[in-house]
Short mmCIF file of C-alpha atoms in Angstrom, two decimals:
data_model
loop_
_atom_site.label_atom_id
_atom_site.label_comp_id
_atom_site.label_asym_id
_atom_site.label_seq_id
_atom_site.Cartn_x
_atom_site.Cartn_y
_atom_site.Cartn_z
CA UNK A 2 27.45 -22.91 4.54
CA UNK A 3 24.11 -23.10 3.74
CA UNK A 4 21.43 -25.81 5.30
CA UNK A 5 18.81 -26.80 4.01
CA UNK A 6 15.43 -24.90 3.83
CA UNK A 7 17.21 -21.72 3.18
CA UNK A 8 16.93 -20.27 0.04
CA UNK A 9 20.48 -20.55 -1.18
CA UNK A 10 20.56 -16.44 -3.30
CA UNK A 11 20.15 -15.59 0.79
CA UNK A 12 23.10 -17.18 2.04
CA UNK A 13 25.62 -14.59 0.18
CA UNK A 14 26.57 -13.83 -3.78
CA UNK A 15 26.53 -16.82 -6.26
CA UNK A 16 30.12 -16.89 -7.18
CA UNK A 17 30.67 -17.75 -3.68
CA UNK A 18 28.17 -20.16 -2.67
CA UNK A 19 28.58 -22.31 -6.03
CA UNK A 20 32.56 -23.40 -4.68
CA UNK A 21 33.90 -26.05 -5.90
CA UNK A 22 31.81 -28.65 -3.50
CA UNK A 23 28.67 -26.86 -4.00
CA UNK A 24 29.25 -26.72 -7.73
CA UNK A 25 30.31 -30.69 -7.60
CA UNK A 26 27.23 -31.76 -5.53
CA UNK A 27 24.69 -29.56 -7.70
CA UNK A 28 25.74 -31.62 -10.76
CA UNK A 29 26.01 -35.01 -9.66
CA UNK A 30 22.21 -34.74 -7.55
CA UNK A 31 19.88 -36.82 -9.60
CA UNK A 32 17.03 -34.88 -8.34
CA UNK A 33 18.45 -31.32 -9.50
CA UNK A 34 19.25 -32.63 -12.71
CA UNK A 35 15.88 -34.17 -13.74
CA UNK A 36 14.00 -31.08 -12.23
CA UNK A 37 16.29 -29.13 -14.71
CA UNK A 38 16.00 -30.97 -17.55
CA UNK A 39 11.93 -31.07 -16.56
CA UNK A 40 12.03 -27.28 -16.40
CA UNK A 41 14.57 -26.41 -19.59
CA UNK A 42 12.42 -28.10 -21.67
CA UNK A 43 9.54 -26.56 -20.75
CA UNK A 44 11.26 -22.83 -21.22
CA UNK A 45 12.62 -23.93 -24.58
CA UNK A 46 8.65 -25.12 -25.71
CA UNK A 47 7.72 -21.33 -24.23
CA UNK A 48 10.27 -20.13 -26.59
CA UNK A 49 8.60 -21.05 -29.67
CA UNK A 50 11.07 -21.50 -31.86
CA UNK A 51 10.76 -21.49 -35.55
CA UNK A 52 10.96 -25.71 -36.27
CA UNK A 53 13.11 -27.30 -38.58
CA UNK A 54 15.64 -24.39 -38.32
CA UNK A 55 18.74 -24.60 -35.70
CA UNK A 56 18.27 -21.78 -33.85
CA UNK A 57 21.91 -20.07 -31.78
CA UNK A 58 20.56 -19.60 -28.12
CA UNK A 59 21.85 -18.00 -24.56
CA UNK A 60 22.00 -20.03 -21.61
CA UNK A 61 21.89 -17.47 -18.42
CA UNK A 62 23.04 -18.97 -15.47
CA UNK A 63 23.89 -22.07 -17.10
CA UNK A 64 26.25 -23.51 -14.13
CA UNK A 65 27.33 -26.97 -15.19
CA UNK A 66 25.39 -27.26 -18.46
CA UNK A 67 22.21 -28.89 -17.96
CA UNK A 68 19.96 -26.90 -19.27
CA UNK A 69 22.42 -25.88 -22.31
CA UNK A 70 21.97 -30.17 -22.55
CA UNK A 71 18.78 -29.92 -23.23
CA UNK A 72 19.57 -26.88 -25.93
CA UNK A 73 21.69 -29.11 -27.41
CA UNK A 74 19.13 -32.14 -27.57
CA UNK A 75 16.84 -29.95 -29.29
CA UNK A 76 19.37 -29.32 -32.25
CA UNK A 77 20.03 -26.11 -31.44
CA UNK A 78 23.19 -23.95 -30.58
CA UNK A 79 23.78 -21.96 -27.20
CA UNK A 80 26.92 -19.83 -25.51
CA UNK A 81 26.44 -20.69 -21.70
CA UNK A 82 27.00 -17.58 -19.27
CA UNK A 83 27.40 -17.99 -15.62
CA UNK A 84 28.91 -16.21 -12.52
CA UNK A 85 30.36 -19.15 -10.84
CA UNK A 86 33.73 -20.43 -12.40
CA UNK A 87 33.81 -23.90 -10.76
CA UNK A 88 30.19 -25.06 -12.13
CA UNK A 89 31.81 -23.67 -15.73
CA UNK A 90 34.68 -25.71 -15.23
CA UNK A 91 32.66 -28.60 -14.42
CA UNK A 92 30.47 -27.87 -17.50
CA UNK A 93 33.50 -27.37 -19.70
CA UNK A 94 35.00 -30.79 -18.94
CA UNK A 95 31.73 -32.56 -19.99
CA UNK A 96 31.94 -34.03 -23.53
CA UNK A 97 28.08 -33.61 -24.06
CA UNK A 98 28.41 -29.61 -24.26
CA UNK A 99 31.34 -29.55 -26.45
CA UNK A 100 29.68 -27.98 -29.49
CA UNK A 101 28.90 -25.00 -27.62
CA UNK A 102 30.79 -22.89 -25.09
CA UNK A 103 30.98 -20.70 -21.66
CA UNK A 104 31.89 -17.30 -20.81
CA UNK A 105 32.09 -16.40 -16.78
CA UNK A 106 29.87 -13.25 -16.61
CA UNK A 107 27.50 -11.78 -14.01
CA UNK A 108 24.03 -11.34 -15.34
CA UNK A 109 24.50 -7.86 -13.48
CA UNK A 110 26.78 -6.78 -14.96
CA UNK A 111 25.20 -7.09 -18.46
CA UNK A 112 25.89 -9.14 -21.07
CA UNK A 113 28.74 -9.06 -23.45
CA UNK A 114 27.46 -9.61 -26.76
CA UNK A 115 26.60 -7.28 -29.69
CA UNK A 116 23.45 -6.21 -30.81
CA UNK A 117 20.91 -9.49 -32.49
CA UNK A 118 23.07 -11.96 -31.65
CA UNK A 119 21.00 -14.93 -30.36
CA UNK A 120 17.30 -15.89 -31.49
CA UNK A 121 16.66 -16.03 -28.22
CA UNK A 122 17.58 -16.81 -24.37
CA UNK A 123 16.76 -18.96 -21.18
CA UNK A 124 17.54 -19.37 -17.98
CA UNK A 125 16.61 -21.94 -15.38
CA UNK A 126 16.13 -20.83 -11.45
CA UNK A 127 18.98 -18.19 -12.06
CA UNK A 128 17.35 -14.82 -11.93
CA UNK A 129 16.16 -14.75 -8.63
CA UNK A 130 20.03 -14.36 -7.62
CA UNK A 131 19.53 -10.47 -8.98
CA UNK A 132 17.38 -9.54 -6.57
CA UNK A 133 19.70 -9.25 -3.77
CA UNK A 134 22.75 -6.99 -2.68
CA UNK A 135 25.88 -8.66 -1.86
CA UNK A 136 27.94 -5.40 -1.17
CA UNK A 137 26.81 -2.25 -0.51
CA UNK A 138 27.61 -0.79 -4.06
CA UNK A 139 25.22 -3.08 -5.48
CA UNK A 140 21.63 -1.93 -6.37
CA UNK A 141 19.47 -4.62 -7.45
CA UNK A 142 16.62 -2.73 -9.19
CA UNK A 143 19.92 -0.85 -10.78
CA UNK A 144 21.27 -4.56 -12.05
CA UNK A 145 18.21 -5.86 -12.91
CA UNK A 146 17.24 -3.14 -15.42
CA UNK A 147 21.02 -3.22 -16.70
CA UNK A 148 20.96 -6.78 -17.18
CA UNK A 149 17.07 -6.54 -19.20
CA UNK A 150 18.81 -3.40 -21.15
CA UNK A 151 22.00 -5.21 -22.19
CA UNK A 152 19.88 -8.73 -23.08
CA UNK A 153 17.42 -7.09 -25.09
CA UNK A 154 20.14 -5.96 -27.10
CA UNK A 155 21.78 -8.64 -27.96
CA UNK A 156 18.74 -10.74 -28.57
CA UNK A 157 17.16 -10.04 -32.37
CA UNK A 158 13.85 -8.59 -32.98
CA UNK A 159 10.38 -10.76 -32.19
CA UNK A 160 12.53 -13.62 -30.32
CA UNK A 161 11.87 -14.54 -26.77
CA UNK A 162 13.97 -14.69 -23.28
CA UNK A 163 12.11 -17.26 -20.80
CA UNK A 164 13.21 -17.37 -17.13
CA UNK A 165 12.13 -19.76 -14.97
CA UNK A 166 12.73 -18.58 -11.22
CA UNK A 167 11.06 -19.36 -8.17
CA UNK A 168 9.45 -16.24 -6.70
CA UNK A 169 9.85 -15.09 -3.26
CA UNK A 170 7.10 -13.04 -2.97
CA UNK A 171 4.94 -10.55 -5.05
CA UNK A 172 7.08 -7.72 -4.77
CA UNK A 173 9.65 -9.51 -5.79
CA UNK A 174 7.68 -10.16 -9.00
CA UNK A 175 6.49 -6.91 -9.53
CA UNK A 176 10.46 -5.81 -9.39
CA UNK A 177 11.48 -7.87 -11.92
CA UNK A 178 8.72 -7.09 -14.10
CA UNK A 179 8.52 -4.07 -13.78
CA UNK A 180 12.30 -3.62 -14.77
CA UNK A 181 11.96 -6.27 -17.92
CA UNK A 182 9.13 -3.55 -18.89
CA UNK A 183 10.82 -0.67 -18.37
CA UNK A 184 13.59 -1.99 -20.80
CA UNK A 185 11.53 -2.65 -23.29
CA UNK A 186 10.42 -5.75 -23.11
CA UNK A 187 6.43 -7.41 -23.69
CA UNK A 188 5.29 -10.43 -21.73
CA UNK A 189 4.03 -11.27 -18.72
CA UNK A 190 4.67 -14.61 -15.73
CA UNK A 191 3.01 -18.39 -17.20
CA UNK A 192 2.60 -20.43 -13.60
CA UNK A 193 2.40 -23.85 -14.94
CA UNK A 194 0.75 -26.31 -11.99
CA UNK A 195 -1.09 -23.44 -10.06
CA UNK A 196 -3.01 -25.36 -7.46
CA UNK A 197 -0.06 -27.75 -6.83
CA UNK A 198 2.36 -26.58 -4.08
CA UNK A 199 5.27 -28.43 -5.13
CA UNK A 200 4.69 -28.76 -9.27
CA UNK A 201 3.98 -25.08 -9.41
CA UNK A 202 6.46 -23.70 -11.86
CA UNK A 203 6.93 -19.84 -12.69
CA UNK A 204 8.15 -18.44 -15.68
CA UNK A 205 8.84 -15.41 -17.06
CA UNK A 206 8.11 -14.89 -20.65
CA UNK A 207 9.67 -11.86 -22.15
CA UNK A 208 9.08 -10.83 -25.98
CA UNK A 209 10.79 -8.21 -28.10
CA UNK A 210 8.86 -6.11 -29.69
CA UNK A 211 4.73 -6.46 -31.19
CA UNK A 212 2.48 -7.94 -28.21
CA UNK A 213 2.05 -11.24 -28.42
CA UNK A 214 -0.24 -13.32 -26.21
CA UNK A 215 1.33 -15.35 -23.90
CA UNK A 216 1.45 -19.15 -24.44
CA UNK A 217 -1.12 -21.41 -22.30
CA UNK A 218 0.03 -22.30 -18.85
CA UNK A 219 -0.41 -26.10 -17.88
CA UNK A 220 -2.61 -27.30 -15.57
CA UNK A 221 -3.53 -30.38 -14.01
CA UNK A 222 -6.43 -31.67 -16.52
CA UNK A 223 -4.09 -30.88 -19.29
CA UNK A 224 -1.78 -33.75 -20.11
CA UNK A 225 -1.18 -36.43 -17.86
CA UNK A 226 -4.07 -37.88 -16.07
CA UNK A 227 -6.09 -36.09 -13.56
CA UNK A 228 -5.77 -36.41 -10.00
CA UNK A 229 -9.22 -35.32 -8.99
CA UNK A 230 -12.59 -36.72 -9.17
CA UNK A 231 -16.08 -34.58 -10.58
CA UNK A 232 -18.55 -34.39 -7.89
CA UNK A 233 -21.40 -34.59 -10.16
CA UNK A 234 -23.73 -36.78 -7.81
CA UNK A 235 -23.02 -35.14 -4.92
CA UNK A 236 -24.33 -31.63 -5.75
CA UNK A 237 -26.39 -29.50 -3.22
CA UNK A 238 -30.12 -29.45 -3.64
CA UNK A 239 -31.43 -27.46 -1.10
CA UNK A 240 -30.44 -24.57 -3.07
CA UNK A 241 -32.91 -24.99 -5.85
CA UNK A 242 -36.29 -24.75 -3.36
CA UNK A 243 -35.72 -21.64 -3.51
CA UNK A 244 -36.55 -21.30 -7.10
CA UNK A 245 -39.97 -23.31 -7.18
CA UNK A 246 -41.10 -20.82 -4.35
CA UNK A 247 -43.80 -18.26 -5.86
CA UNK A 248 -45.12 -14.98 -4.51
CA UNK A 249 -47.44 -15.41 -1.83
CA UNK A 250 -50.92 -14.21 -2.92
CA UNK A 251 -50.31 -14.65 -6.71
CA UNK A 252 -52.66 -16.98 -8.88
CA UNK A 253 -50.03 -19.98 -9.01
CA UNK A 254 -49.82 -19.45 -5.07
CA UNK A 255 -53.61 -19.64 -4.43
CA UNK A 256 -53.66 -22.90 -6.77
CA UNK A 257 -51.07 -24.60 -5.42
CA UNK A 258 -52.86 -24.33 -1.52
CA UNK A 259 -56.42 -25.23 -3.32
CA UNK A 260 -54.56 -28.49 -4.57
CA UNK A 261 -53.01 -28.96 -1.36
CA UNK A 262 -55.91 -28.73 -0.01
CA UNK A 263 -58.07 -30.85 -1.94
CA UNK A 264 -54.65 -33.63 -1.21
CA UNK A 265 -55.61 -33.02 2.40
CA UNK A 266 -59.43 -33.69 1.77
CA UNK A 267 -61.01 -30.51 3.02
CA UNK A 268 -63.77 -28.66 1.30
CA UNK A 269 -62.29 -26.20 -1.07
CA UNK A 270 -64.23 -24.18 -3.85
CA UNK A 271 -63.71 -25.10 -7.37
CA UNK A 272 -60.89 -23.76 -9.74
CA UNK A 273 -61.83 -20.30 -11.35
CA UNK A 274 -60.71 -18.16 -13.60
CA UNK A 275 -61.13 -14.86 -10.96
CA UNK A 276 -59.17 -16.30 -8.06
CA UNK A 277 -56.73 -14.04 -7.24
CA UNK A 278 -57.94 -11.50 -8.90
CA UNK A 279 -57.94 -7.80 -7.84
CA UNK A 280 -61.32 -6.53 -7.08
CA UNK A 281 -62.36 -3.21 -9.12
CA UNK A 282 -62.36 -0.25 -7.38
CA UNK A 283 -66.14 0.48 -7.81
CA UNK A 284 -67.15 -2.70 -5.74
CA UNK B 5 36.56 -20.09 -26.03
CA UNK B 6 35.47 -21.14 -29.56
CA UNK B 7 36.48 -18.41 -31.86
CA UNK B 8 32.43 -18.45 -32.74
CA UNK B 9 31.81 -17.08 -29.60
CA UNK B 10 34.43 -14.16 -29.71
CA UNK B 11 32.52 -13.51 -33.26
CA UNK B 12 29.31 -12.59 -30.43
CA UNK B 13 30.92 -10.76 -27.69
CA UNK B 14 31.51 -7.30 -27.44
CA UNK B 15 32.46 -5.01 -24.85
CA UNK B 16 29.16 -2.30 -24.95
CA UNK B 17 28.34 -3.42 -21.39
CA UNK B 18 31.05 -1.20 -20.24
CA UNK B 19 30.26 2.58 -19.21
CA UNK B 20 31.01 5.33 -21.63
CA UNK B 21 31.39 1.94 -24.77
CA UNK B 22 29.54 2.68 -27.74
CA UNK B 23 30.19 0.04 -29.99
CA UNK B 24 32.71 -2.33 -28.45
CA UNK B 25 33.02 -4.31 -31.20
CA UNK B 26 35.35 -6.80 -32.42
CA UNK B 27 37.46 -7.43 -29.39
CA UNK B 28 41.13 -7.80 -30.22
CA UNK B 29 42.09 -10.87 -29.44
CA UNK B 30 45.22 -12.43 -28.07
CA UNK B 31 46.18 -16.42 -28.08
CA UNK B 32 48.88 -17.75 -26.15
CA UNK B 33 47.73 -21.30 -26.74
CA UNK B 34 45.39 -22.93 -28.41
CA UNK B 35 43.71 -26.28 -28.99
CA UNK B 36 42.22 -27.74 -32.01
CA UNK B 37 39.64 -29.89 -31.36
CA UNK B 38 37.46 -31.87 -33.51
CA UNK B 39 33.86 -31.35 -33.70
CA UNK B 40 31.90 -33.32 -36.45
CA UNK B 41 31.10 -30.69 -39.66
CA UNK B 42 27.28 -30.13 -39.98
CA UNK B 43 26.84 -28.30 -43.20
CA UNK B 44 23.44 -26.58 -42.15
CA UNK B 45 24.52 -25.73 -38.82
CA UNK B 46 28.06 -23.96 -40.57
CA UNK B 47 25.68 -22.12 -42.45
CA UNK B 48 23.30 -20.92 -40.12
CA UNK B 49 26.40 -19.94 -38.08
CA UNK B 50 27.68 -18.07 -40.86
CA UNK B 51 24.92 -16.35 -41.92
CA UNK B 52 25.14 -14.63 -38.03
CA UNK B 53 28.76 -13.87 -38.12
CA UNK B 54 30.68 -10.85 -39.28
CA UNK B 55 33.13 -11.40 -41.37
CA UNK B 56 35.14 -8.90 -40.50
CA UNK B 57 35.46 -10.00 -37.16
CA UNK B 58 35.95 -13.54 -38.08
CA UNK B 59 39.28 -12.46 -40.19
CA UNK B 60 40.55 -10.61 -36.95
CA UNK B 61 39.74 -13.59 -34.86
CA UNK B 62 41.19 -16.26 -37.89
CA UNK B 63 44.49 -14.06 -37.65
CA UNK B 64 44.95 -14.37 -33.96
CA UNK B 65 45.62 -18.29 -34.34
CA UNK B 66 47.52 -17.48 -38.07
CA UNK B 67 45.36 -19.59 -39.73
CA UNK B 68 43.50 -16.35 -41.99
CA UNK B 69 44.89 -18.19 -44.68
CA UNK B 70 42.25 -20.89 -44.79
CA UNK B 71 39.25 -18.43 -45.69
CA UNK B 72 39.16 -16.28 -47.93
CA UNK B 73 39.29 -13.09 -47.32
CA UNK B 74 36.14 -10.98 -48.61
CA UNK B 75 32.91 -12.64 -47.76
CA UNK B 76 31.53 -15.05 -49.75
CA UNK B 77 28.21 -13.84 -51.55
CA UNK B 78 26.07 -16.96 -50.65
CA UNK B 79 27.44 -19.24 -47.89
CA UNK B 80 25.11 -22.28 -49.02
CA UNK B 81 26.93 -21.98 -52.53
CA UNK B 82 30.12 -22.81 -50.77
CA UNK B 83 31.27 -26.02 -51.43
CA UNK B 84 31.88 -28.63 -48.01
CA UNK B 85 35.35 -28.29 -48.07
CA UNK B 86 34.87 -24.31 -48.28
CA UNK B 87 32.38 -24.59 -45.47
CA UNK B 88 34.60 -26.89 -43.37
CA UNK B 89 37.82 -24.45 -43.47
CA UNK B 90 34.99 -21.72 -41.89
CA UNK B 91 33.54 -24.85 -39.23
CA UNK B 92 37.14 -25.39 -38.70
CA UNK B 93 37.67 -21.99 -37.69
CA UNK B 94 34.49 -21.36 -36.03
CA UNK B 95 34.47 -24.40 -34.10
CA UNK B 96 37.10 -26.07 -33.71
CA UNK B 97 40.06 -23.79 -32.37
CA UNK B 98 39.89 -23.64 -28.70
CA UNK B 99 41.39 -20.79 -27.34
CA UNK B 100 42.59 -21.98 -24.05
CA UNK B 101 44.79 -19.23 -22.54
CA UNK B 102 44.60 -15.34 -24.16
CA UNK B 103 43.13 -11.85 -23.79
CA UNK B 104 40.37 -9.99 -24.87
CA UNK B 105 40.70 -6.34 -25.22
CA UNK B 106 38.11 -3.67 -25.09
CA UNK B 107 38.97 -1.74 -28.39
CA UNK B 108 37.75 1.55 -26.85
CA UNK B 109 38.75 1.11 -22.74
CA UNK B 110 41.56 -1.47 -23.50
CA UNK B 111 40.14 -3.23 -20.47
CA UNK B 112 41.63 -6.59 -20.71
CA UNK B 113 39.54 -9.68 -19.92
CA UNK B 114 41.69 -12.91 -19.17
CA UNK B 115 40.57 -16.19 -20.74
CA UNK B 116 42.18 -18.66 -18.77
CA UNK B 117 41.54 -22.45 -19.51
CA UNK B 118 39.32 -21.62 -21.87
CA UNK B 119 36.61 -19.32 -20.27
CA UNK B 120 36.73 -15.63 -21.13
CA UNK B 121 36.37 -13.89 -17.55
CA UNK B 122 34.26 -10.83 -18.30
CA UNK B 123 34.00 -9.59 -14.83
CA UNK B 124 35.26 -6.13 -14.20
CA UNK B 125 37.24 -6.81 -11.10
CA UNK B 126 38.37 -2.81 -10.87
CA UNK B 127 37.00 -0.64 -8.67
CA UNK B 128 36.11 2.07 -11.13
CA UNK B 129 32.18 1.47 -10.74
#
């Protein structure tokens, strides 16, 4: 159905393309999984969670669990949603998750829970899925703003939704900002790994209610190792000639020549305090 | 679907739903499972939940009996075996085939091997 290099929210709606195979090879590919786990982790540190208190989470777009995993790992509780009932099945069988549980939903749709029910929400590479119409009575700016409306509802005051999605484009960006704002919600993108092509990591950071800055982004320098050298030695020079240069005619110009001069061995006159003076106008 | 979780849903996502909330719930069958009892989590758990709800959801499985029924002042003044009747209800009934029902719209959402399928598959959009 799909091949590879093709985004897969462009090959038709999710319930569809995450079948039974899809959903089967998605959670048994290594890769995926340690990507995911890289990435959940990361959007449950940008949650900042109170410590040393469980905390009851949403998982959107959980499909077979891993991210809810690492939810788990982190001694806290989560209710999964997802669109695609075969990756739910999958996720449902696995003994890891049993402590929390799955309801099939689409994020467009809204989200059936009442009013400050979680402490807060994440979602891993699942959003970007909104942003396209799979039947002609589907607006996505419509479902997007629905789906902000109906999460920052059930999420309680000052806690945090963080989506990780890879963006398409800017104005794909600016739409699903624009709609979190428009709902209500504070925050802003964190690109973790700018200059690297293939670390570079997006995610959406959403607040509820009082602005709060956003949390650091990391970079290259920070953490583990650095991959690039300082060019300290190897700076241009030429530039700084420039500088030294004076103002032709001024005194320091007239007694640099005299000393170049005298370097040279020709017959200058000696040093003086009037050189370079203006004459008066009375001569 | 952990009876927890029906404690969380409502139906408000619907048009012209105010409040949506409890569900009724219907259980055809059900499994008990057995989760290990973690007082602080039971309490945390408890402190979200309304207790109404959790009595309507406790008397779809018939098992309202085993909490009592007005809510407890201070959950962490419950004793374990108080707690674990309410982690036995929260957590470990598994409803695996049932109904949830809008209580405004009576739109009924299936919950068939244990996922609640919240999609509106009408065509009243």
């Amino acid at each position: 159905m799909a091949s590879f290099k093709v985004k897969p929210e462009h090959s038709g709606p999710p319930e569809l393309y995450y079948n039974e195979t899809e959903a089967a090879k998605y959670a048994s590919n290594s890769h995926i999984t340690a990507i995911q786990h890289e990435m959940a982790e990361r959007a449950l540190e940008l949650l900042a969670l109170p410590e040393d208190k469980t905390c009851f989470l949403l998982d959107i777009g959980c499909g077979t669990g891993m991210s809810s995993e690492v939810i788990l790992d982190a001694g806290h509780m989560f209710v999964g949603v997802d669109v695609s009932r075969p990756m739910l099945e999958i996720a449902r069988q696995d003994e890891d998750l049993e402590t929390g549980d799955f309801v099939h939903q689409d994020m467009g749709l809204g989200m059936p829970f009442r009013p400050g029910s979680f402490d807060g929400a994440i979602s891993i590479s699942a959003i970007q899925w909104l942003c396209h119409a799979n039947s002609s009575n589907e607006n996505p700016r419509k479902r997007l703003l629905f789906f902000f409306q109906s999460l920052y509802g059930c999420l309680g005051r000052g806690s945090r939704a963080v989506f990780q999605f890879y963006p398409e484009n800017d104005e794909q960006c600016d739409l699903i900002m624009g709609q979190a704002h428009k709902a209500g919600f504070n925050g802003g993108l964190v690109v973790d790994f700018p200059e690297a092509a293939k670390r570079k990591k997006v995610y959406l950071v959403l607040m509820t209610g009082g602005v709060v800055q956003l949390p650091q982004a990391l970079t290259e320098d920070g953490g583990e190792g650095r991959t690039q050298i300082d060019n300290a030695g190897r700076r241009f020079v030429w530039n700084s000639r420039k500088q030294e240069k004076v103002v032709k005619g001024s005194k320091a110009w007239i007694e640099a020549k005299r000393q170049r001069q005298i370097k040279q061995g020709r017959d200058v006159r000696h040093e003086s305090k009037y050189s370079g003076r203006k004459r008066k106008t009375k001569f | 679907m952990k009876l927890f979780v029906h404690n969380f849903m409502s139906s408000r996502f619907l048009k012209n739903v105010t409040v949506g909330y409890p569900l009724e719930l219907t259980v055809k069958q059900f499994e008990e499972k057995d989760i290990e009892f973690d007082r602080e989590n039971t309490i945390v758990m408890l402190d979200k939940v309304q207790y109404e709800a959790l009595l309507v959801a406790a008397a779809a499985v018939n098992q309202a009996d085993r909490i009592p029924s007005e809510q407890p002042a201070k959950y962490d003044e419950l004793s374990d075996d108080q707690l674990k009747q309410f982690h036995h209800i929260l957590m470990n009934i598994d409803v695996v085939d049932g109904e949830l029902i809008c209580p405004e719209t009576k739109t009924v959402f299936p919950i068939r091997d244990g996922i609640p399928n919240m999609l509106k598959v009408d065509a009243e959009k």
